[in-house]
Short mmCIF file of C-alpha atoms and ligand atoms in Angstrom, two decimals:
data_model
loop_
_atom_site.label_atom_id
_atom_site.label_comp_id
_atom_site.label_asym_id
_atom_site.label_seq_id
_atom_site.Cartn_x
_atom_site.Cartn_y
_atom_site.Cartn_z
CA MET A 1 45.01 -29.86 -26.50
CA LYS A 2 41.95 -30.93 -24.43
CA LYS A 3 38.52 -31.20 -26.41
CA LYS A 4 35.26 -31.24 -24.59
CA PHE A 5 32.92 -34.68 -26.48
CA LEU A 6 30.32 -35.95 -24.06
CA ASN A 7 28.18 -34.00 -21.58
CA LEU A 8 26.27 -36.05 -18.91
CA GLY A 9 24.72 -33.21 -17.07
CA LYS A 10 24.57 -32.16 -13.61
CA GLN A 11 25.55 -35.66 -11.82
CA PRO A 12 26.14 -36.32 -7.38
CA LEU A 13 28.38 -38.27 -6.75
CA ALA A 14 28.47 -42.02 -7.59
CA ASN A 15 29.25 -42.96 -3.98
CA SER A 16 27.49 -40.52 -1.93
CA PHE A 17 24.14 -42.87 -0.85
CA LEU A 18 21.50 -40.83 1.16
CA SER A 19 20.47 -42.42 4.69
CA SER A 20 16.38 -41.13 5.27
CA LYS A 21 18.32 -38.80 7.49
CA SER A 22 20.38 -37.21 4.77
CA LYS A 23 17.25 -37.37 2.38
CA SER A 24 15.38 -34.97 4.60
CA SER A 25 17.99 -32.85 5.80
CA LYS A 26 18.31 -29.26 4.54
CA GLN A 27 21.74 -29.69 3.44
CA LYS A 28 22.09 -30.10 -0.34
CA GLU A 29 23.33 -32.75 -2.18
CA PHE A 30 26.78 -31.78 -4.04
CA PHE A 31 25.96 -31.65 -7.59
CA TYR A 32 28.75 -31.04 -10.30
CA ASN A 33 28.82 -30.82 -13.64
CA LEU A 34 30.40 -34.02 -15.69
CA SER A 35 31.32 -33.43 -19.15
CA VAL A 36 34.14 -36.15 -20.63
CA SER A 37 36.91 -34.57 -22.98
CA PHE A 38 40.05 -36.17 -25.16
CA ASP A 39 43.15 -34.99 -25.21
CA THR A 40 44.50 -34.80 -28.80
CA LYS A 41 48.20 -34.89 -28.13
CA ASN A 42 48.35 -37.90 -25.62
CA TYR A 43 44.72 -39.96 -26.34
CA LEU A 44 44.17 -39.82 -22.73
CA VAL A 45 40.24 -39.24 -22.20
CA SER A 46 39.37 -37.82 -18.72
CA ILE A 47 36.57 -36.08 -17.13
CA THR A 48 37.18 -31.88 -17.78
CA ASN A 49 36.90 -31.33 -13.91
CA PRO A 50 37.60 -33.90 -11.73
CA VAL A 51 36.27 -33.91 -8.15
CA ASN A 52 38.38 -33.64 -4.95
CA PRO A 53 39.27 -37.41 -4.07
CA LYS A 54 39.00 -36.12 -0.47
CA MET A 55 35.33 -36.28 -0.87
CA GLN A 56 34.57 -39.24 -2.56
CA TYR A 57 37.23 -41.33 -0.87
CA THR A 58 35.67 -40.82 3.05
CA ASP A 59 35.33 -43.67 5.94
CA LYS A 60 31.77 -44.07 4.10
CA TYR A 61 32.88 -45.59 1.12
CA ALA A 62 30.14 -48.12 -0.40
CA HIS A 63 31.48 -50.41 -2.56
CA ARG A 64 32.75 -53.62 -1.85
CA ALA A 65 34.80 -55.52 -4.62
CA SER A 66 34.04 -58.80 -2.70
CA GLU A 67 30.19 -58.47 -3.65
CA SER A 68 30.67 -60.61 -6.44
CA LYS A 69 31.51 -64.52 -7.53
CA THR A 70 33.10 -63.60 -10.83
CA MET A 71 35.05 -60.91 -8.64
CA ARG A 72 36.20 -63.15 -6.26
CA ASN A 73 36.47 -65.76 -8.46
CA ALA A 74 38.70 -63.24 -11.38
CA PHE A 75 41.17 -61.72 -9.13
CA LYS A 76 42.23 -65.79 -7.59
CA LYS A 77 43.00 -65.82 -10.60
CA THR A 78 44.95 -62.80 -11.39
CA ALA A 79 46.75 -63.60 -8.18
CA LYS A 80 47.63 -67.07 -9.54
CA ASN A 81 48.45 -65.74 -12.90
CA LEU A 82 50.89 -63.00 -11.63
CA ARG A 83 52.18 -65.04 -8.91
CA ASP A 84 53.21 -68.04 -11.40
CA LYS A 85 54.65 -65.13 -14.11
CA TYR A 86 56.92 -62.59 -11.33
CA SER A 87 57.18 -64.81 -8.33
CA PRO A 88 56.72 -61.50 -6.26
CA LYS A 89 58.49 -61.27 -2.67
CA LEU A 90 56.54 -58.80 -1.62
CA ILE A 91 53.21 -57.25 -3.30
CA MET A 92 51.64 -53.50 -2.80
CA GLU A 93 47.89 -52.78 -3.75
CA ILE A 94 47.01 -49.41 -4.35
CA GLY A 95 43.08 -48.82 -3.64
CA SER A 96 43.31 -52.63 -1.97
CA ASN A 97 39.50 -51.97 -1.06
CA ASP A 98 38.42 -54.95 1.20
CA GLY A 99 41.23 -57.27 0.90
CA VAL A 100 39.34 -59.52 -2.07
CA PHE A 101 42.89 -59.48 -4.81
CA LEU A 102 45.48 -59.39 -1.64
CA LYS A 103 43.84 -62.32 -0.01
CA ASN A 104 45.89 -64.61 -1.92
CA PHE A 105 48.85 -63.63 -1.10
CA PRO A 106 50.55 -65.07 1.94
CA LYS A 107 49.93 -62.28 4.77
CA LYS A 108 53.38 -61.10 5.11
CA SER A 109 54.53 -60.73 1.57
CA VAL A 110 51.61 -57.75 1.26
CA ILE A 111 51.16 -54.26 1.64
CA ALA A 112 48.05 -52.42 1.68
CA VAL A 113 47.49 -48.78 0.65
CA GLU A 114 43.57 -48.28 0.95
CA PRO A 115 42.32 -44.33 2.21
CA CYS A 116 38.90 -45.54 2.62
CA LYS A 117 39.16 -45.75 6.57
CA ASN A 118 36.15 -48.02 6.66
CA LEU A 119 37.75 -50.09 3.96
CA ALA A 120 41.61 -49.75 5.74
CA LYS A 121 40.05 -50.95 9.09
CA LEU A 122 38.89 -54.15 7.68
CA THR A 123 42.17 -54.89 6.00
CA SER A 124 44.22 -53.96 8.47
CA LYS A 125 43.32 -56.79 10.50
CA LYS A 126 44.35 -59.17 7.94
CA PHE A 127 47.75 -57.47 6.61
CA LYS A 128 49.81 -54.08 7.03
CA THR A 129 47.48 -51.63 5.53
CA TYR A 130 48.21 -47.98 4.95
CA PRO A 131 44.86 -45.68 5.20
CA TYR A 132 46.58 -42.86 2.95
CA PHE A 133 45.82 -41.90 -0.36
CA TRP A 134 48.57 -42.96 -3.01
CA ASP A 135 51.03 -40.23 -3.46
CA LYS A 136 55.05 -39.11 -3.04
CA LYS A 137 54.92 -38.93 0.88
CA LEU A 138 53.11 -42.30 1.36
CA ALA A 139 55.75 -44.21 -1.06
CA LYS A 140 58.59 -42.46 0.87
CA LYS A 141 56.91 -43.32 4.48
CA ILE A 142 56.61 -46.88 2.89
CA PHE A 143 59.98 -47.53 0.78
CA ASN A 144 62.40 -44.93 2.43
CA ASN A 145 63.66 -48.06 4.49
CA GLN A 146 62.56 -50.94 2.98
CA LYS A 147 63.72 -52.81 -0.09
CA LYS A 148 61.70 -51.51 -3.17
CA THR A 149 58.13 -53.91 -4.37
CA ASP A 150 58.72 -56.49 -7.31
CA LEU A 151 55.12 -55.89 -7.61
CA ILE A 152 52.59 -53.03 -7.50
CA PHE A 153 48.98 -54.09 -8.23
CA SER A 154 45.96 -51.65 -8.52
CA ALA A 155 42.98 -52.40 -10.18
CA ASN A 156 40.11 -50.37 -10.44
CA THR A 157 42.05 -47.67 -8.55
CA ILE A 158 44.56 -45.69 -10.94
CA SER A 159 41.80 -44.70 -13.70
CA HIS A 160 40.47 -42.43 -10.11
CA ILE A 161 43.28 -40.69 -9.17
CA PRO A 162 43.56 -36.95 -10.64
CA ASN A 163 46.81 -36.50 -10.31
CA ILE A 164 48.66 -38.53 -12.89
CA LYS A 165 52.11 -37.45 -12.58
CA GLU A 166 52.76 -37.71 -8.68
CA THR A 167 50.80 -41.07 -9.17
CA PHE A 168 53.69 -42.27 -11.47
CA GLN A 169 56.63 -40.83 -10.10
CA SER A 170 55.28 -42.23 -6.85
CA ILE A 171 55.38 -45.90 -8.65
CA GLU A 172 58.85 -45.45 -10.18
CA TYR A 173 60.07 -44.77 -6.80
CA SER A 174 58.19 -47.53 -5.06
CA LEU A 175 59.54 -49.90 -8.00
CA SER A 176 62.59 -52.75 -7.41
CA GLU A 177 65.03 -52.51 -10.62
CA ASN A 178 63.04 -55.57 -12.69
CA GLY A 179 60.24 -54.79 -10.49
CA VAL A 180 56.20 -54.81 -12.17
CA LEU A 181 53.13 -52.63 -11.60
CA ILE A 182 49.92 -53.95 -12.91
CA ILE A 183 46.97 -51.45 -13.71
CA GLU A 184 43.46 -53.25 -14.37
CA ASP A 185 41.24 -50.67 -15.05
CA PRO A 186 37.76 -50.47 -18.19
CA SER A 187 38.98 -50.45 -21.80
CA LEU A 188 38.59 -47.32 -23.67
CA ARG A 189 37.90 -49.33 -26.43
CA SER A 190 34.91 -51.73 -24.08
CA VAL A 191 33.47 -48.55 -23.39
CA ILE A 192 33.11 -47.16 -27.35
CA LYS A 193 31.87 -50.50 -28.72
CA SER A 194 29.12 -50.63 -26.07
CA ASN A 195 28.13 -47.69 -25.91
CA SER A 196 28.69 -48.07 -21.83
CA TYR A 197 28.74 -44.01 -21.13
CA ASP A 198 28.25 -44.62 -17.38
CA GLN A 199 31.80 -46.09 -17.08
CA PHE A 200 31.85 -42.06 -16.53
CA TYR A 201 31.39 -40.81 -13.35
CA ASP A 202 33.27 -38.58 -10.65
CA GLU A 203 35.30 -41.31 -9.59
CA HIS A 204 36.47 -42.52 -13.14
CA VAL A 205 38.71 -39.50 -14.16
CA TYR A 206 40.22 -41.12 -16.88
CA VAL A 207 39.31 -44.73 -18.98
CA PHE A 208 42.49 -45.63 -20.37
CA SER A 209 43.29 -47.04 -23.27
CA ALA A 210 47.05 -48.72 -24.17
CA LEU A 211 47.62 -45.62 -26.44
CA ALA A 212 47.08 -43.13 -23.51
CA ILE A 213 48.68 -45.48 -21.31
CA ASN A 214 51.55 -45.54 -23.69
CA ASN A 215 52.30 -42.68 -23.90
CA ILE A 216 52.15 -41.75 -20.11
CA ALA A 217 54.59 -44.11 -19.14
CA GLU A 218 56.94 -42.41 -21.56
CA LYS A 219 57.43 -39.27 -19.42
CA TYR A 220 58.52 -41.59 -16.59
CA ASP A 221 61.31 -44.15 -16.41
CA LEU A 222 59.07 -46.11 -17.07
CA LYS A 223 57.49 -48.58 -20.20
CA LEU A 224 54.51 -50.64 -21.18
CA PHE A 225 56.06 -54.03 -22.33
CA ASP A 226 52.75 -56.10 -21.91
CA ILE A 227 48.64 -56.33 -22.02
CA GLU A 228 45.76 -58.39 -21.48
CA GLU A 229 43.07 -58.03 -22.67
CA VAL A 230 40.26 -58.87 -19.78
CA GLU A 231 36.21 -59.35 -19.23
CA ASN A 232 36.14 -57.79 -15.93
CA HIS A 233 33.43 -54.81 -16.06
CA GLY A 234 32.88 -54.94 -19.54
CA GLY A 235 35.67 -55.50 -21.17
CA SER A 236 39.01 -54.36 -19.20
CA LEU A 237 42.46 -53.58 -20.03
CA ARG A 238 45.75 -55.34 -17.94
CA TYR A 239 48.73 -53.39 -18.43
CA HIS A 240 52.08 -54.93 -17.27
CA ILE A 241 54.83 -51.87 -17.20
CA SER A 242 58.63 -51.68 -15.42
CA LYS A 243 61.34 -49.57 -15.45
CA LYS A 244 62.62 -48.49 -18.65
CA LYS A 245 66.14 -50.25 -18.42
CA SER A 246 64.46 -53.51 -17.08
CA LYS A 247 64.68 -57.20 -18.36
CA TYR A 248 61.12 -57.02 -20.04
CA ARG A 249 60.84 -56.30 -23.82
CA GLU A 250 57.35 -55.48 -25.63
CA SER A 251 55.05 -58.14 -25.94
CA ILE A 252 53.74 -58.63 -29.79
CA ARG A 253 50.20 -58.54 -28.04
CA LEU A 254 51.11 -55.27 -27.35
CA LYS A 255 52.17 -54.02 -30.57
CA LYS A 256 48.89 -55.45 -31.77
CA MET A 257 46.78 -53.47 -29.72
CA ILE A 258 48.24 -50.55 -30.23
CA LYS A 259 47.45 -51.27 -33.99
CA ILE A 260 43.94 -52.64 -33.29
CA GLU A 261 42.99 -49.02 -30.55
CA LYS A 262 44.84 -47.08 -34.17
CA ASN A 263 42.25 -48.75 -36.42
CA ASN A 264 39.41 -48.18 -34.26
CA GLY A 265 39.74 -44.83 -34.16
CA LEU A 266 41.03 -43.89 -30.04
CA ASN A 267 43.62 -41.69 -31.55
CA ASN A 268 40.76 -39.30 -33.45
CA ILE A 269 38.57 -37.10 -31.66
CA LYS A 270 35.63 -38.12 -34.84
CA THR A 271 35.16 -41.61 -32.69
CA PHE A 272 34.58 -39.57 -29.90
CA TYR A 273 31.94 -37.04 -31.61
CA ASN A 274 30.37 -40.40 -32.93
CA PHE A 275 30.20 -42.04 -29.99
CA ALA A 276 28.08 -38.97 -27.96
CA ASN A 277 25.62 -38.92 -30.53
CA ARG A 278 25.16 -42.71 -30.11
CA VAL A 279 24.95 -42.08 -26.63
CA LYS A 280 22.29 -39.18 -26.91
CA LYS A 281 20.51 -41.80 -28.62
CA SER A 282 20.73 -44.45 -25.63
CA LYS A 283 19.06 -41.79 -23.75
CA LYS A 284 15.99 -41.07 -25.87
CA GLU A 285 15.46 -45.12 -26.49
CA LEU A 286 15.85 -46.13 -23.08
CA ILE A 287 13.10 -43.35 -21.53
CA LYS A 288 10.79 -44.68 -24.24
CA MET A 289 10.89 -48.27 -23.61
CA LEU A 290 10.26 -47.01 -19.99
CA LYS A 291 7.51 -45.04 -20.53
CA SER A 292 5.61 -47.28 -22.79
CA LEU A 293 6.38 -50.32 -20.55
CA LYS A 294 4.86 -47.64 -17.56
CA LYS A 295 2.03 -47.03 -19.21
CA LYS A 296 0.88 -50.75 -19.59
CA ASN A 297 1.65 -50.78 -15.92
CA LYS A 298 4.38 -53.00 -15.43
CA LYS A 299 6.50 -52.98 -12.39
CA ILE A 300 10.03 -52.14 -13.41
CA ILE A 301 12.78 -52.24 -10.87
CA SER A 302 16.81 -51.78 -10.90
CA TYR A 303 19.11 -54.50 -10.32
CA GLY A 304 22.68 -53.48 -8.20
CA ALA A 305 22.82 -50.42 -7.16
CA THR A 306 25.65 -49.78 -8.37
CA TYR A 307 27.98 -46.63 -9.21
CA LYS A 308 27.46 -46.69 -12.73
CA SER A 309 23.71 -45.86 -12.54
CA THR A 310 24.36 -42.52 -10.83
CA THR A 311 25.26 -41.76 -14.28
CA VAL A 312 22.15 -43.46 -15.78
CA PHE A 313 19.56 -42.17 -13.88
CA ASN A 314 20.68 -38.49 -13.51
CA TYR A 315 21.83 -38.51 -16.96
CA CYS A 316 18.53 -39.98 -18.36
CA ASN A 317 16.23 -38.31 -15.50
CA ILE A 318 15.43 -41.84 -14.00
CA ASP A 319 13.29 -41.82 -11.12
CA ASN A 320 9.96 -43.10 -9.04
CA LYS A 321 7.99 -42.40 -11.91
CA TYR A 322 9.99 -44.92 -13.61
CA PHE A 323 11.71 -47.43 -11.03
CA ASP A 324 10.24 -48.49 -7.83
CA TYR A 325 13.23 -49.34 -6.23
CA VAL A 326 16.54 -50.75 -6.42
CA THR A 327 17.88 -53.73 -5.13
CA ASP A 328 21.88 -54.75 -4.08
CA THR A 329 23.34 -57.37 -1.97
CA THR A 330 25.67 -54.84 -0.28
CA LEU A 331 24.66 -54.57 3.30
CA ASN A 332 25.47 -50.80 3.61
CA LYS A 333 23.61 -49.75 0.60
CA GLN A 334 20.50 -51.31 1.51
CA GLY A 335 18.26 -48.85 3.69
CA LYS A 336 19.80 -45.79 1.68
CA TYR A 337 18.90 -43.93 -0.74
CA THR A 338 20.73 -43.38 -4.64
CA PRO A 339 22.70 -40.24 -5.58
CA GLY A 340 20.54 -37.32 -7.31
CA LYS A 341 17.51 -39.47 -7.73
CA HIS A 342 16.95 -40.80 -4.32
CA LEU A 343 15.55 -44.51 -5.07
CA PRO A 344 14.93 -46.60 -1.92
CA ILE A 345 17.62 -49.44 -2.48
CA MET A 346 16.78 -53.31 -0.56
CA SER A 347 17.98 -56.66 -0.41
CA PRO A 348 17.26 -58.77 -3.19
CA GLU A 349 15.43 -60.71 -0.52
CA GLU A 350 13.08 -58.25 0.15
CA GLY A 351 12.40 -56.87 -3.42
CA PHE A 352 13.45 -58.94 -6.09
CA ASN A 353 10.05 -61.43 -5.57
CA SER A 354 7.12 -62.01 -7.58
CA SER A 355 5.32 -58.82 -8.09
CA VAL A 356 8.67 -57.52 -10.44
CA ASP A 357 7.59 -57.56 -14.08
CA TYR A 358 10.96 -55.71 -15.31
CA ALA A 359 14.61 -55.06 -14.15
CA PHE A 360 17.03 -52.99 -15.29
CA LEU A 361 20.61 -54.29 -14.56
CA GLY A 362 22.16 -51.77 -13.37
CA ALA A 363 25.34 -54.14 -13.40
CA TRP A 364 24.96 -55.18 -16.81
CA ASN A 365 28.78 -56.15 -16.33
CA PHE A 366 28.07 -59.00 -14.47
CA LYS A 367 25.51 -59.77 -16.68
CA LYS A 368 26.13 -63.87 -16.50
CA GLU A 369 26.44 -64.08 -13.02
CA ILE A 370 22.59 -62.11 -13.29
CA LEU A 371 20.92 -64.42 -15.67
CA ASN A 372 22.24 -67.15 -13.85
CA LYS A 373 21.49 -66.99 -10.31
CA GLU A 374 17.86 -65.60 -11.65
CA ALA A 375 16.55 -68.66 -14.11
CA SER A 376 13.57 -68.64 -12.14
CA TYR A 377 12.17 -64.90 -12.02
CA ILE A 378 13.28 -65.55 -16.05
CA LYS A 379 11.44 -68.32 -16.21
CA ARG A 380 8.17 -67.42 -14.32
CA GLY A 381 8.67 -64.47 -17.26
CA GLY A 382 10.25 -61.90 -15.51
CA ARG A 383 12.66 -59.63 -18.27
CA PHE A 384 15.68 -57.89 -17.76
CA ILE A 385 16.11 -54.37 -19.94
CA THR A 386 19.70 -52.85 -20.72
CA HIS A 387 21.27 -50.11 -22.44
CA VAL A 388 24.38 -51.82 -23.04
CA PRO A 389 25.55 -52.36 -25.88
CA THR A 390 21.94 -50.88 -26.64
CA VAL A 391 18.90 -50.58 -25.17
CA LYS A 392 16.77 -53.43 -25.44
CA ILE A 393 14.17 -55.71 -23.44
CA LEU A 394 16.76 -59.73 -23.02
CA LYS A 395 14.90 -62.63 -24.22
CA LYS A 396 16.34 -64.99 -21.95
O1 DWN B 401 35.55 -48.20 -10.12
C1 DWN B 401 35.17 -49.12 -9.27
C2 DWN B 401 34.01 -50.48 -9.62
C3 DWN B 401 34.48 -51.49 -9.91
O2 DWN B 401 33.48 -50.71 -8.59
C4 DWN B 401 34.67 -48.45 -8.60
N1 DWN B 401 34.81 -46.74 -8.62
C5 DWN B 401 32.78 -48.35 -7.44
C6 DWN B 401 32.12 -49.42 -8.42
O3 DWN B 401 31.57 -49.31 -9.14
P1 DWN B 401 29.93 -50.15 -9.85
O4 DWN B 401 28.94 -49.93 -8.69
O5 DWN B 401 29.70 -49.82 -10.82
O6 DWN B 401 30.56 -51.37 -9.35
P2 DWN B 401 29.76 -53.19 -9.76
O7 DWN B 401 31.10 -53.85 -8.93
O8 DWN B 401 29.08 -53.21 -10.97
O9 DWN B 401 28.58 -53.03 -8.96
C7 DWN B 401 27.61 -54.15 -8.54
C8 DWN B 401 26.76 -53.54 -7.81
O10 DWN B 401 26.12 -54.80 -8.48
C9 DWN B 401 27.21 -54.39 -5.96
O11 DWN B 401 26.88 -53.22 -5.46
C10 DWN B 401 26.70 -55.36 -6.02
C11 DWN B 401 25.58 -55.34 -6.83
N2 DWN B 401 25.04 -56.78 -7.36
C12 DWN B 401 23.94 -57.20 -6.95
O12 DWN B 401 23.00 -56.32 -5.98
N3 DWN B 401 23.54 -58.38 -6.86
C13 DWN B 401 25.69 -57.87 -7.82
C14 DWN B 401 25.40 -59.00 -8.36
C15 DWN B 401 26.40 -59.41 -9.18
C16 DWN B 401 24.72 -59.32 -8.04
O13 DWN B 401 23.74 -60.65 -8.79
#
């Protein structure tokens, strides 16, 4: 039974960055009601009413996974680890974005699946790319006449697909006998622990836990046999899944993780009601802090036009009363406006200058990288604000 525990109000699509033309157009921006539920039977946390993926993964998809050094390095390391551990001959990635992971493998041994046509166009110059949504039809198209794959990788994508049944059935069809599916997504335990409610937005239909993935895999000819905790995106889990009859056995670290999650109450609705109370408190504290800084005439901007920020800005009602603009390194976000609150986005070269007193860390998941990069800003007295895990001004 699904129980709703968090209401984040009316939200626009996180990828719906507006051009000046669309901002001034009479056509109304699309908003939906963002609430989050917990399934008391399989422990799956999901958005209560997901949006149609065709509205989300268009040829105007803005996010480029290669944009941070942290992620470029993380994907390189993951590719090496997977090569060493599984020696795959054929690797398929579901949601290959700009190819940041697959570029670490020989071109001929990879298959990319990417429904956003602009991204698929980018990678099709480098390797075989299917510009479609991952479903049964596509799995049959790829694997009807060819050997099944021994490694399917999918980072920050499986959590984005509402139809979990078809997703897993199509994976089951595509995997070889001892083939392995690797899923990596933000972990529910990290989200709860760090109060990062902005991990909930239209694209994050699910925030997975080991408990939930274990229950889901069980329903198909699949089993979760191993798990890794990784730092990516504020704390993620990397799930290792195979066919039920594969040679792989359940690892000790998986048993430990299941125990830890139970101890942290990820199988108990009360945990989520408590989380929802902390989210409300976080909103109040952030607004209080921003109001007090504006009273002192401080200039505040936001650093990183993240999809996560869409949730924060629209839930906390943060507009140009508080933030002058947002800076982002992604070329195709620059010159546009943030979804819902319409804050202008500019390049760091243009906007991150000596006039800035405070910068809200929209990309808090890259705190280390950003604080390193912006050491001179901090040295001259500029400060970063974060809401994760609590609302505060970072000293250094
Ligand atoms: O799951 C998803 C994650 C992985 O990526 C997608 N649904 C969409 C997207 O979400 P996000 O926008 O919240 O992800 P990031 O990776 O936190 O976005 C960081 C943004 O900040 C990028 O637009 C790049 C920008 N950035 C910057 O301007 N300066 C990043 C760094 C590190 C910087 O120094």
